[in-house]
Short mmCIF file of C-alpha atoms and ligand atoms in Angstrom, two decimals:
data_model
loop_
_atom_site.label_atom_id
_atom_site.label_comp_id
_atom_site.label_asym_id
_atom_site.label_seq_id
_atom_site.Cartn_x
_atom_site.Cartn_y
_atom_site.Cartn_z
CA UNK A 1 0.00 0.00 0.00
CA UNK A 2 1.50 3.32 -0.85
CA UNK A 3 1.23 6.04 2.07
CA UNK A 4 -1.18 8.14 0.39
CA UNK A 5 -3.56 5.40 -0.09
CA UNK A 6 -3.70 4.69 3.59
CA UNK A 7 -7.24 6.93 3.71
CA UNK A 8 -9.60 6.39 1.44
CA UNK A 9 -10.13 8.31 -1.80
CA UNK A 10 -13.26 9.34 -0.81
CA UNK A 11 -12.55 10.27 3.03
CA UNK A 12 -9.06 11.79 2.01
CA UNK A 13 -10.99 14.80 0.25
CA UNK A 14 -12.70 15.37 3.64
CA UNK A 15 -12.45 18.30 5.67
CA UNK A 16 -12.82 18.69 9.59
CA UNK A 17 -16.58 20.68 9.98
CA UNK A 18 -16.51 24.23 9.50
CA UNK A 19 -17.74 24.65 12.58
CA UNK A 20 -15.28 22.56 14.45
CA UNK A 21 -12.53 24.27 12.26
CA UNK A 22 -13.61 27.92 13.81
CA UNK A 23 -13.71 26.27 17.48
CA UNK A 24 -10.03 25.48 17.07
CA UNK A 25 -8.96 29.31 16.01
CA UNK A 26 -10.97 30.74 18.93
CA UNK A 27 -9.43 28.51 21.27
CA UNK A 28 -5.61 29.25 20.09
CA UNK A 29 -6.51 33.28 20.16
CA UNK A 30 -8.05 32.95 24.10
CA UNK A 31 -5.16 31.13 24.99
CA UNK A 32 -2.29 33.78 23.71
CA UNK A 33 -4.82 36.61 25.47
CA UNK A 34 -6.12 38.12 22.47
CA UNK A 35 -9.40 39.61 22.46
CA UNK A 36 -12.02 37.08 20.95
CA UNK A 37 -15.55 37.90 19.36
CA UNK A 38 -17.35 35.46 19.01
CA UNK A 39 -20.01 34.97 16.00
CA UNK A 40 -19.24 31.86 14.30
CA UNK A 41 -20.65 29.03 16.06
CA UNK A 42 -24.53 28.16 16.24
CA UNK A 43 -25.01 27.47 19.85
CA UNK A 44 -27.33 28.75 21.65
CA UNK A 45 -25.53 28.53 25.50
CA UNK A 46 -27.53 30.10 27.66
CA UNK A 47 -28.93 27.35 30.59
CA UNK A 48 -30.36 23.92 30.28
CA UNK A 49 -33.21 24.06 31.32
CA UNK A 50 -33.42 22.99 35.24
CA UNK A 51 -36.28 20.23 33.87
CA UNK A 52 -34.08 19.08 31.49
CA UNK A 53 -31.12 18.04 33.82
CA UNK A 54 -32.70 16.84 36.27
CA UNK A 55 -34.15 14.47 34.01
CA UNK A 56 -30.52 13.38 32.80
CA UNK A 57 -29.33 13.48 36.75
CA UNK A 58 -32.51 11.13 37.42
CA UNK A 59 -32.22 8.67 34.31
CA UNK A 60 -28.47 8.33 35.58
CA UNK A 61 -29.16 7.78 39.20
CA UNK A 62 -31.89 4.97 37.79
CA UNK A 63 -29.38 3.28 35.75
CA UNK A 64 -31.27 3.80 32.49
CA UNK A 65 -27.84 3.12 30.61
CA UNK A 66 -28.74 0.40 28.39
CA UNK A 67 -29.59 -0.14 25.17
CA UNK A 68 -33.16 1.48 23.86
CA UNK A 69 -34.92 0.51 20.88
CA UNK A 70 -32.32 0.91 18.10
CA UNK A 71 -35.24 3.80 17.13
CA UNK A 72 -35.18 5.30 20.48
CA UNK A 73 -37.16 5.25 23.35
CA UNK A 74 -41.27 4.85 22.32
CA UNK A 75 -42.46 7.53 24.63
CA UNK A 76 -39.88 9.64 22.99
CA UNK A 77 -40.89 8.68 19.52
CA UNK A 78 -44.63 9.64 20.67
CA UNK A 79 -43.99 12.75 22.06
CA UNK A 80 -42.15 14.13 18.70
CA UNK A 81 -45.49 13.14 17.18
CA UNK A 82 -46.61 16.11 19.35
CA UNK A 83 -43.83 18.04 19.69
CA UNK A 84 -44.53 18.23 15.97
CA UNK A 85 -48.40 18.54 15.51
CA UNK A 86 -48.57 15.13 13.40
CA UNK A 87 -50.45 12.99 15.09
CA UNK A 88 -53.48 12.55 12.98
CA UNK A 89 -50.94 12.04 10.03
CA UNK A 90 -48.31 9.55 11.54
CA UNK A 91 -47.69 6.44 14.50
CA UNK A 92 -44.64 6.02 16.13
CA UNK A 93 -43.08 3.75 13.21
CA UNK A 94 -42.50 6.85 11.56
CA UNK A 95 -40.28 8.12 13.77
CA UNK A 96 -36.60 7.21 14.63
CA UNK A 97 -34.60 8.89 16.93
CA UNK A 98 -30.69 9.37 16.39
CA UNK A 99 -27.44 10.51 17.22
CA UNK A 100 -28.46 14.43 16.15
CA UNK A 101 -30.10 15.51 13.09
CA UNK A 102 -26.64 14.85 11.28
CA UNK A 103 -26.87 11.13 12.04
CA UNK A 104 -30.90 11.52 10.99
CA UNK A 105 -29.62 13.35 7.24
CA UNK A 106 -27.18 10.14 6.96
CA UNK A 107 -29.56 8.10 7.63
CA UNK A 108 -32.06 9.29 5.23
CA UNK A 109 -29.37 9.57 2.77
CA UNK A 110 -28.01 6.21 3.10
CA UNK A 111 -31.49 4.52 2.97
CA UNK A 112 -32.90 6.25 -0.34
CA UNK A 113 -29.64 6.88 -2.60
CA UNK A 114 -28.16 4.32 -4.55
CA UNK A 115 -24.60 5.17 -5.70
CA UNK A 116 -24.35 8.32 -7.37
CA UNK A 117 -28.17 9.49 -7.32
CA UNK A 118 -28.21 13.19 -6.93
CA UNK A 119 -29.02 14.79 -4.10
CA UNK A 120 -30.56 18.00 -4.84
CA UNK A 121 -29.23 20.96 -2.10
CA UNK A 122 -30.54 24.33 -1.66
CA UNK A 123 -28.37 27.80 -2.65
CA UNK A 124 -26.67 28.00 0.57
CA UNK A 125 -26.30 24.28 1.71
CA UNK A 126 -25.58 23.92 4.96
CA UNK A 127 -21.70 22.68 5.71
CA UNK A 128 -22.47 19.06 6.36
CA UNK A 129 -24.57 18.19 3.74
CA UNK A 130 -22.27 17.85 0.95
CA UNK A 131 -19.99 15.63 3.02
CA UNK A 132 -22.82 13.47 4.26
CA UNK A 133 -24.60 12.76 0.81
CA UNK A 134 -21.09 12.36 -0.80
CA UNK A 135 -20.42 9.62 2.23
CA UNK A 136 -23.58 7.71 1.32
CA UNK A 137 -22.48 7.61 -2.27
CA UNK A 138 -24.78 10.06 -3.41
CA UNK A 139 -24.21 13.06 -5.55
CA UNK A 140 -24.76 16.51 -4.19
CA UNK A 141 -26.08 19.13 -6.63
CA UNK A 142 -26.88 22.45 -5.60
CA UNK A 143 -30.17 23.13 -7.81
CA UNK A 144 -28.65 27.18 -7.93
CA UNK A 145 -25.31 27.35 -8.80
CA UNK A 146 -23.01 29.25 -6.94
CA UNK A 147 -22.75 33.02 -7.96
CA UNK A 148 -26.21 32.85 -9.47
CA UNK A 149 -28.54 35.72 -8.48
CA UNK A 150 -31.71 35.13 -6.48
CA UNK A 151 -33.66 37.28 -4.49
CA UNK A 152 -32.64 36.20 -0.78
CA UNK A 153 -30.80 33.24 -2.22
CA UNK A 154 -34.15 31.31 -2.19
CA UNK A 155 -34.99 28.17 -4.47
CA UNK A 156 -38.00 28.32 -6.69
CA UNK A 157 -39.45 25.69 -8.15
CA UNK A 158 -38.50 26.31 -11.51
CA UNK A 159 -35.23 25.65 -9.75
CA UNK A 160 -35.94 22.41 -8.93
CA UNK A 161 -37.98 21.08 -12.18
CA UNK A 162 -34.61 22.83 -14.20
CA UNK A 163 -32.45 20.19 -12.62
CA UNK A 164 -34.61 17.25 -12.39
CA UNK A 165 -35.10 17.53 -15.73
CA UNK A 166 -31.62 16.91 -16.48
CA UNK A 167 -30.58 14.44 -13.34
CA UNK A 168 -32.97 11.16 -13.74
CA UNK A 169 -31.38 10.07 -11.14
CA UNK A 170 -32.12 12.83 -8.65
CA UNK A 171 -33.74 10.94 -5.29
CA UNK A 172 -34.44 13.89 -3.07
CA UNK A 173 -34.34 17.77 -2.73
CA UNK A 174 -33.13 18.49 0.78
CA UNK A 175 -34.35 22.20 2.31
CA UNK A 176 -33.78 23.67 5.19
CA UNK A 177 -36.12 25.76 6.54
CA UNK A 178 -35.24 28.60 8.05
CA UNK A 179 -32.54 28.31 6.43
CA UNK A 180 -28.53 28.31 7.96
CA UNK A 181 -26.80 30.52 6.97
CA UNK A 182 -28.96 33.04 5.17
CA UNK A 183 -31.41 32.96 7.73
CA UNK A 184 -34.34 33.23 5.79
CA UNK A 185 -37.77 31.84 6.27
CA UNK A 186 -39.47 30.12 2.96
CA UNK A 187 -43.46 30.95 2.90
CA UNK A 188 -45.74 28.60 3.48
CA UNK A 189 -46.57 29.41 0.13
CA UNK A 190 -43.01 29.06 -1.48
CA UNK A 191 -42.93 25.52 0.72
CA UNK A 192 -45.99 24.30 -0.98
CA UNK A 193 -44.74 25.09 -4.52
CA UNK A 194 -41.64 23.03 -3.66
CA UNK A 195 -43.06 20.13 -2.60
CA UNK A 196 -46.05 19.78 -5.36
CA UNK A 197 -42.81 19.69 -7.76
CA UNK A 198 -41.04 17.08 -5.35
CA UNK A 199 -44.58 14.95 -5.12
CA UNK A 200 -45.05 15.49 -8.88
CA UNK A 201 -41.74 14.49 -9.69
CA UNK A 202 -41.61 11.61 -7.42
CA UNK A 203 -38.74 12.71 -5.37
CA UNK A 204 -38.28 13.03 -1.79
CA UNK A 205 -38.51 16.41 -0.08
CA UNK A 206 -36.17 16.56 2.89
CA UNK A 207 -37.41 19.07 5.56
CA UNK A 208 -34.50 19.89 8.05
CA UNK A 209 -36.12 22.03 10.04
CA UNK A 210 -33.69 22.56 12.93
CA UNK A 211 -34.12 26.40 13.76
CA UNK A 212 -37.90 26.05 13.31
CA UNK A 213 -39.09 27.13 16.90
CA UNK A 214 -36.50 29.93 17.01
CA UNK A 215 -38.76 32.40 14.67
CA UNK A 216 -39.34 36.47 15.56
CA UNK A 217 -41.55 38.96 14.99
CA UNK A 218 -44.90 37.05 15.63
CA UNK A 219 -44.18 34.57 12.54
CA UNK A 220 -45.52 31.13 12.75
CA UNK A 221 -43.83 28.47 11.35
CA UNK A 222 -44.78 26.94 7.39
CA UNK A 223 -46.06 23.51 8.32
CA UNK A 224 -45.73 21.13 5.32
CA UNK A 225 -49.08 20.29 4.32
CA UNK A 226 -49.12 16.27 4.91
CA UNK A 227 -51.77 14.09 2.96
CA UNK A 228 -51.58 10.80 1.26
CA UNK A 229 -50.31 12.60 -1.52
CA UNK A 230 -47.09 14.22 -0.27
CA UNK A 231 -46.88 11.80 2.82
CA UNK A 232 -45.02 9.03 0.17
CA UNK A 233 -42.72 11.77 -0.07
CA UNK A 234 -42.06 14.03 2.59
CA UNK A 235 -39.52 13.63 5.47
CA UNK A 236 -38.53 15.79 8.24
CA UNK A 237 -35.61 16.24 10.29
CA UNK A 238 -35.29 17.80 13.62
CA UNK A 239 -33.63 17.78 16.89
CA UNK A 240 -33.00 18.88 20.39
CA UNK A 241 -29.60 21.23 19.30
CA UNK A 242 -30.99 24.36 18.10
CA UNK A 243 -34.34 25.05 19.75
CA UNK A 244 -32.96 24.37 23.34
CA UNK A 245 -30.42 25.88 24.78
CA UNK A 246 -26.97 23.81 25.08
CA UNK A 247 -29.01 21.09 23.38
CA UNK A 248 -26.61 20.37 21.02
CA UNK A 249 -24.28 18.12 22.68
CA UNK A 250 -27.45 16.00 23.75
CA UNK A 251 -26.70 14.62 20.33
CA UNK A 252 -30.23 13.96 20.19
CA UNK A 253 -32.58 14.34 16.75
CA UNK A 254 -35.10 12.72 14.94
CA UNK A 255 -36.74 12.14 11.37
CA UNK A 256 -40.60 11.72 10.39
CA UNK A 257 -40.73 9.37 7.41
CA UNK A 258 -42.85 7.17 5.41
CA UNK A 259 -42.98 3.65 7.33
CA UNK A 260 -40.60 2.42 4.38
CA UNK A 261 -37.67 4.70 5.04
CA UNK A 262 -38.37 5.09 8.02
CA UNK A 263 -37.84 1.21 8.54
CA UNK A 264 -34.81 1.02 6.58
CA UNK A 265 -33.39 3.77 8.82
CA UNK A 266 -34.25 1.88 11.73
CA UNK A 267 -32.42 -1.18 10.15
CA UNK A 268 -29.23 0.43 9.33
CA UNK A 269 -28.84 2.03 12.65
CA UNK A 270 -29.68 -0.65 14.30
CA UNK A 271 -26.48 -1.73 13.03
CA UNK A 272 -24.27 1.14 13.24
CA UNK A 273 -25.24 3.22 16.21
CA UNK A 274 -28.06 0.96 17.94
CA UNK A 275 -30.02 3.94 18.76
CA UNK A 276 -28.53 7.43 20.32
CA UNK A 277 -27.47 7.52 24.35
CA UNK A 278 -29.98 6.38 26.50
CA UNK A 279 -29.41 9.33 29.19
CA UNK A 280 -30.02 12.08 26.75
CA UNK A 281 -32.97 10.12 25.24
CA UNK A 282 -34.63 10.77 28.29
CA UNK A 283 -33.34 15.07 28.81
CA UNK A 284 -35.36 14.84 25.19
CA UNK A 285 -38.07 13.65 26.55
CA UNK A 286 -38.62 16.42 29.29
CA UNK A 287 -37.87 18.28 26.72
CA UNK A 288 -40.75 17.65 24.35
CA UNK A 289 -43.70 16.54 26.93
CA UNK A 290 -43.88 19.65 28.84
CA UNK A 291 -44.97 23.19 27.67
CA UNK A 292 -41.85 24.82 25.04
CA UNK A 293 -41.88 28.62 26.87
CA UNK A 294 -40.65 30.39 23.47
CA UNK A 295 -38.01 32.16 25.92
CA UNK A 296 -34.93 31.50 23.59
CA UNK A 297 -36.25 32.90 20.47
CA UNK A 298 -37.40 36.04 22.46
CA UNK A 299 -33.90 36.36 23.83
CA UNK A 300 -32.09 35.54 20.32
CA UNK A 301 -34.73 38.17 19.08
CA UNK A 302 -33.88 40.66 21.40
CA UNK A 303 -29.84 40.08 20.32
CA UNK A 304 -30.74 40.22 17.18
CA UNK A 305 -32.04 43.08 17.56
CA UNK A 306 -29.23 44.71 19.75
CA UNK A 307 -26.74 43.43 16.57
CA UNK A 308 -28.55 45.27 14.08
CA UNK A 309 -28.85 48.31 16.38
CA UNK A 310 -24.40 48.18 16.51
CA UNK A 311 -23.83 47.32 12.68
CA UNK A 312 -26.54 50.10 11.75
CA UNK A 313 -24.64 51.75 8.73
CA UNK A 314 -21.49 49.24 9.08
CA UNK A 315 -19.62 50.17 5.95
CA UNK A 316 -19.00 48.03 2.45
CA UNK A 317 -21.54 45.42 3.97
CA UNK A 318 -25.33 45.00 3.69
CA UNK A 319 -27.11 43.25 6.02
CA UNK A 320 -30.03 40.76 5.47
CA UNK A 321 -33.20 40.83 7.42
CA UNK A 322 -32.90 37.48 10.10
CA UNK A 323 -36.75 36.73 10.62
CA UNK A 324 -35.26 33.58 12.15
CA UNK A 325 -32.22 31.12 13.26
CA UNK A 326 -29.80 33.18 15.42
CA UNK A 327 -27.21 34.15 12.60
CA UNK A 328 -27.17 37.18 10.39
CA UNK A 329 -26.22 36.92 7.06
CA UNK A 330 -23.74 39.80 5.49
CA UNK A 331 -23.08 40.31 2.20
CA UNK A 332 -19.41 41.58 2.08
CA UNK A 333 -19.49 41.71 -1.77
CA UNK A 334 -18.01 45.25 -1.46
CA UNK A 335 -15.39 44.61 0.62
CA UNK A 336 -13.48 42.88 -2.68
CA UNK A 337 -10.70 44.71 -4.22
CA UNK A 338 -10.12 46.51 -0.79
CA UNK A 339 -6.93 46.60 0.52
CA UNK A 340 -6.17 45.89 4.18
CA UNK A 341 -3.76 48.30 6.05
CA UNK A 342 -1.66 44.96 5.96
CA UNK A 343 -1.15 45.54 2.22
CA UNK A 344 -3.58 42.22 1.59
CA UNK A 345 -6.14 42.22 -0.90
CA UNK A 346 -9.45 40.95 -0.15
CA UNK A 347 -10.49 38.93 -2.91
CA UNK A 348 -13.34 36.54 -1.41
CA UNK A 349 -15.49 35.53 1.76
CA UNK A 350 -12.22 33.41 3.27
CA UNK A 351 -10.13 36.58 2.99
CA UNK A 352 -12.63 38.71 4.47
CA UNK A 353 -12.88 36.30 7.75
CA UNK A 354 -9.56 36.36 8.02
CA UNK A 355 -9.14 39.92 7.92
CA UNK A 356 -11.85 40.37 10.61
CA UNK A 357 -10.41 37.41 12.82
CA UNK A 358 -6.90 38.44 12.47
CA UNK A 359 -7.42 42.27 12.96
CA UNK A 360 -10.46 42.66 15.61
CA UNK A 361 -10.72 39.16 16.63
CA UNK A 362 -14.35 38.87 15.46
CA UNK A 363 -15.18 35.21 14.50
CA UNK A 364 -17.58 34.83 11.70
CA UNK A 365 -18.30 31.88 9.51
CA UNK A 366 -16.91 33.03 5.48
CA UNK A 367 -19.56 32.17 3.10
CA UNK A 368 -17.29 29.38 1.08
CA UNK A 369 -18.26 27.14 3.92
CA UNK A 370 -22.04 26.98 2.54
CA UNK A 371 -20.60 27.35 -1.46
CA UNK A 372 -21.69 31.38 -1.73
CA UNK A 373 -18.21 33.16 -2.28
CA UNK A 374 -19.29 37.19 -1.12
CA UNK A 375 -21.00 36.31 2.51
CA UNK A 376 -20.27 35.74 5.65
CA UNK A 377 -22.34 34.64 9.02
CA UNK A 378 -22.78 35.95 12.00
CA UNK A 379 -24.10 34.23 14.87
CA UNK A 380 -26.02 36.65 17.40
CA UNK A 381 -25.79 34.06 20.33
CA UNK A 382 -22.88 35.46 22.13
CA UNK A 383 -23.50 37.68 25.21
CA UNK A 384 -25.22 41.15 24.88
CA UNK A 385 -21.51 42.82 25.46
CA UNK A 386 -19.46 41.01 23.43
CA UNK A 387 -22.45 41.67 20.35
CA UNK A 388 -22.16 45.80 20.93
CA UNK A 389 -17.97 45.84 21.44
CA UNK A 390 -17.98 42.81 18.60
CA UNK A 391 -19.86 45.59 16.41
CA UNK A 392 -17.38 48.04 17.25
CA UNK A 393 -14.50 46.02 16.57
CA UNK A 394 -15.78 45.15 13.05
CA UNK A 395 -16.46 48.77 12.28
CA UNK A 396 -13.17 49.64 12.81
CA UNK A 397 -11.52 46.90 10.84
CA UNK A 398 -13.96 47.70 7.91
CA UNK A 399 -13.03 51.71 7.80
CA UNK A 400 -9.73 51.05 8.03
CA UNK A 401 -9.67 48.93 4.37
CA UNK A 402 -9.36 51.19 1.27
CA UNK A 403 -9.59 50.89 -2.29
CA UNK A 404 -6.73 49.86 -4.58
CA UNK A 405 -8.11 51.05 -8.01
CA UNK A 406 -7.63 54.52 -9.31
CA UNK A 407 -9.85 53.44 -11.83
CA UNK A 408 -13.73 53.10 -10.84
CA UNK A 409 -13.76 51.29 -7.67
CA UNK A 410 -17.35 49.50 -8.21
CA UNK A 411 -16.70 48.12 -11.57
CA UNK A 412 -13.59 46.68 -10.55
CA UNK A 413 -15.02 45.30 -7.63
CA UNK A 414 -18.16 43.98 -9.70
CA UNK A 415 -15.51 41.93 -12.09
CA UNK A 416 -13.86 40.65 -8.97
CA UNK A 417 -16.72 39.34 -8.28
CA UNK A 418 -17.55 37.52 -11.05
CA UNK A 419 -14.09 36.00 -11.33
CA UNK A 420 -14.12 34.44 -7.45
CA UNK A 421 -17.93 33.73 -7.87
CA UNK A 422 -16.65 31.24 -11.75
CA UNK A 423 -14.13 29.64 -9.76
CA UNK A 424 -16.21 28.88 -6.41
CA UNK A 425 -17.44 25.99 -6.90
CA UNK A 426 -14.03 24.43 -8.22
CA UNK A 427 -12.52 25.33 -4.79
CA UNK A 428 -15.47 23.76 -3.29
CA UNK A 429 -15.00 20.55 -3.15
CA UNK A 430 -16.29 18.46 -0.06
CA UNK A 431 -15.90 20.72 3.15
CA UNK A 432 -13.79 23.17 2.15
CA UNK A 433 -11.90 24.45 4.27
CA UNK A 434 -12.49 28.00 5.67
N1 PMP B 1 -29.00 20.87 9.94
C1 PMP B 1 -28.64 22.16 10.10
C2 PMP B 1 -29.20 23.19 9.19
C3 PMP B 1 -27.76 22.52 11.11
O1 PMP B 1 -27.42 23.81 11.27
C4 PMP B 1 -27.22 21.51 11.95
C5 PMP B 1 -26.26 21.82 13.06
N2 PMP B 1 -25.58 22.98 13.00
C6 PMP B 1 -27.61 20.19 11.72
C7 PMP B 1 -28.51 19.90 10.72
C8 PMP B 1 -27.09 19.06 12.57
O2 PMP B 1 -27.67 19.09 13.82
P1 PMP B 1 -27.24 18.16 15.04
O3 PMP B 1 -26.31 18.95 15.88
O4 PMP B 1 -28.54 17.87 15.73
O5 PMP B 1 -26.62 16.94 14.51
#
């Protein structure tokens, strides 16, 4: 064996998670004393709820440490029926509980894609699904490609008919709604269109709707409309790590499915995982039986809020509306072809990061991460002071950059753009990373 075929072909072109990736630069800058600001990683970290661990203390201190179901617990499965609102459309069966709604996207993948069926991705996929389709031998597509215009970076379906009508072998459009990063909210109107295509089409329409309790301004959240003809086809994904806070390392989430897929997911993980933890099983399942309070996304609202308030006016950046998820979505378009006081040239998202991180110590997550060269996120979970002197510190770093061209700054900038935005997707590939 020769040393570079040691890893795989397939896992050699992987790259650690974004996310993890970020939690490794913060944790080098706290420890030489710089100042860090933090607004790359989506965590909410406020408390857990007291409910919620004493349930953990108690399943501990009862010894509920073996194996569940390899679906998880039954009265867990039944309360997500709840937790959910689908209990007139759906029995336990349909559920199955897993190691977080990254194991649940596996999962799905692994059970409906034969090799190299294309898995259809929104405009702004979300860092992990690329990696996890291309593990279960599928073939991610992003059904806008990258650099394309579209108001809010939102799919239509004449989107999603485009590509199926070139990829046969397309098996599901995956949408995540709100959506990380861009923090949009699709319609219940705009969710309808997509799935008569999906159901028309005969393609699976993957829900991952993580964020979906964590909605401001009075909005309500865009149910799916479930009957026997989109139940063949619909499946949603969901889990304890965004809508709770510290939830995530619960590593608790779940999918709805049709009794098929559902069953084959069951099967599979039956083998791989036999079910997620039981101790955290049973923290979900305070969780989800008594009342959700809505505290979190009034909090995350009123950060949001606060954010917008500091980065009124932030120059060479506009700023999206967030009706939901806790991140903020810039587009730093105009930052390109500015020059740092360093002497560097920002030429795309990465740069721009790095620029911010290296000069202010503000974290943010660069836009290449979800395949949209010109963005970057910002995650309004960190505490109310670190948001206003975070803001600061940005502002700063942005006035500071000036233009390089004599020449008309905007059209240069505008042909930047459309260079990095052609040659995005080749530096794509699987995790790329940022
Ligand atoms: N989908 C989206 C859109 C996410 O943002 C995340 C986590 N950041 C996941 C799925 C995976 O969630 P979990 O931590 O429950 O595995």
């Amino acid at each position: 064996m020769e040393d570079n075929e040691r890893i795989s072909a397939k896992l050699a072109k992987f790259r650690p998670s974004l996310t993890l990736a970020m939690k490794e630069t913060v944790e080098r800058r706290r420890a030489a004393g710089l100042p860090v600001y933090d607004f790359g990683l989506g965590e909410a970290k406020g408390e857990l709820g007291p409910e919620l661990r004493e349930a953990g203390e108690i399943a501990f201190r009862e010894q509920q440490t073996i194996y569940t179901d390899p679906a998880g617990l039954p009265e867990l499965r039944d309360a997500v029926l709840d937790w959910l609102g689908v209990r007139e459309h759906y029995k336990i069966d349909n559920v199955v509980v897993s190691t977080g709604a990254k194991q649940s996207l596996f999962n799905i993948f692994l059970a409906v894609c034969n090799p190299s069926d294309a898995v259809l991705l929104d405009a702004a996929p979300w860092v992990s699904y690329q990696p996890l389709a291309v593990a279960a031998y599928g073939f991610p597509v992003m059904v806008i490609p990258p650099g394309t215009r579209r108001a809010r970076l939102k799919v239509t379906p004449d989107d999603l008919n485009r590509n199926l009508d070139v990829r046969p072998h397309a098996k599901l459009f995956l949408l995540n709604n709100p959506v990380n990063p861009t923090a949009q909210l699709y319609s219940a109107a705009e969710i309808e269109d997509l799935l008569h295509v999906c159901v028309e089409r005969r393609v699976y329409f993957v829900l991952d709707r993580l964020y979906w309790r964590i909605l401001f301004d009075g909005l309500t959240y865009p149910e799916p409309r479930i009957d026997e003809q989109t139940k063949p086809w619909l499946i949603q994904v969901d889990g304890m790590s965004k809508n709770f806070n510290r939830g995530g390392g619960l590593r608790i989430g779940w999918a709805v499915a049709p009794r098929d897929v559902a069953k084959a997911m069951i099967n599979l993980q039956s083998h791989y995982t036999a079910g997620p933890a039981t101790p955290t099983q049973y923290v979900a399942l305070a969780a989800l039986t008594r009342p959700y309070t809505g505290r979190l996304a009034k909090e995350l609202q009123a950060r949001r809020d606060l954010l917008l308030h500091e980065a009124a006016d932030m120059p060479l950046v506009d700023i999206w509306p967030s009706p939901a998820t806790f991140y903020s979505f810039w587009d730093v378009r105009r930052c390109f072809g500015m020059w740092t006081p360093d002497g560097i040239l920002l030429r795309g998202s990465d740069e721009v990061a790095n620029y911010l991180l290296t000069s202010a110590g503000v974290v943010t997550a660069s836009g290449i991460g979800f395949m949209q060269n010109g963005y970057l996120r910002l995650s309004f979970t960190a505490p109310e002071e670190q948001i206003v002197e975070g803001m600061q510190a940005v502002r700063r770093a942005l006035s500071a950059l000036r233009p390089r061209f004599s020449e008309d700054t905007a059209a240069a900038n505008a042909r930047l753009v459309e260079r990095t935005a052609a040659t995005v997707s080749a530096a794509c590939e699987v995790g790329a990373p940022v």
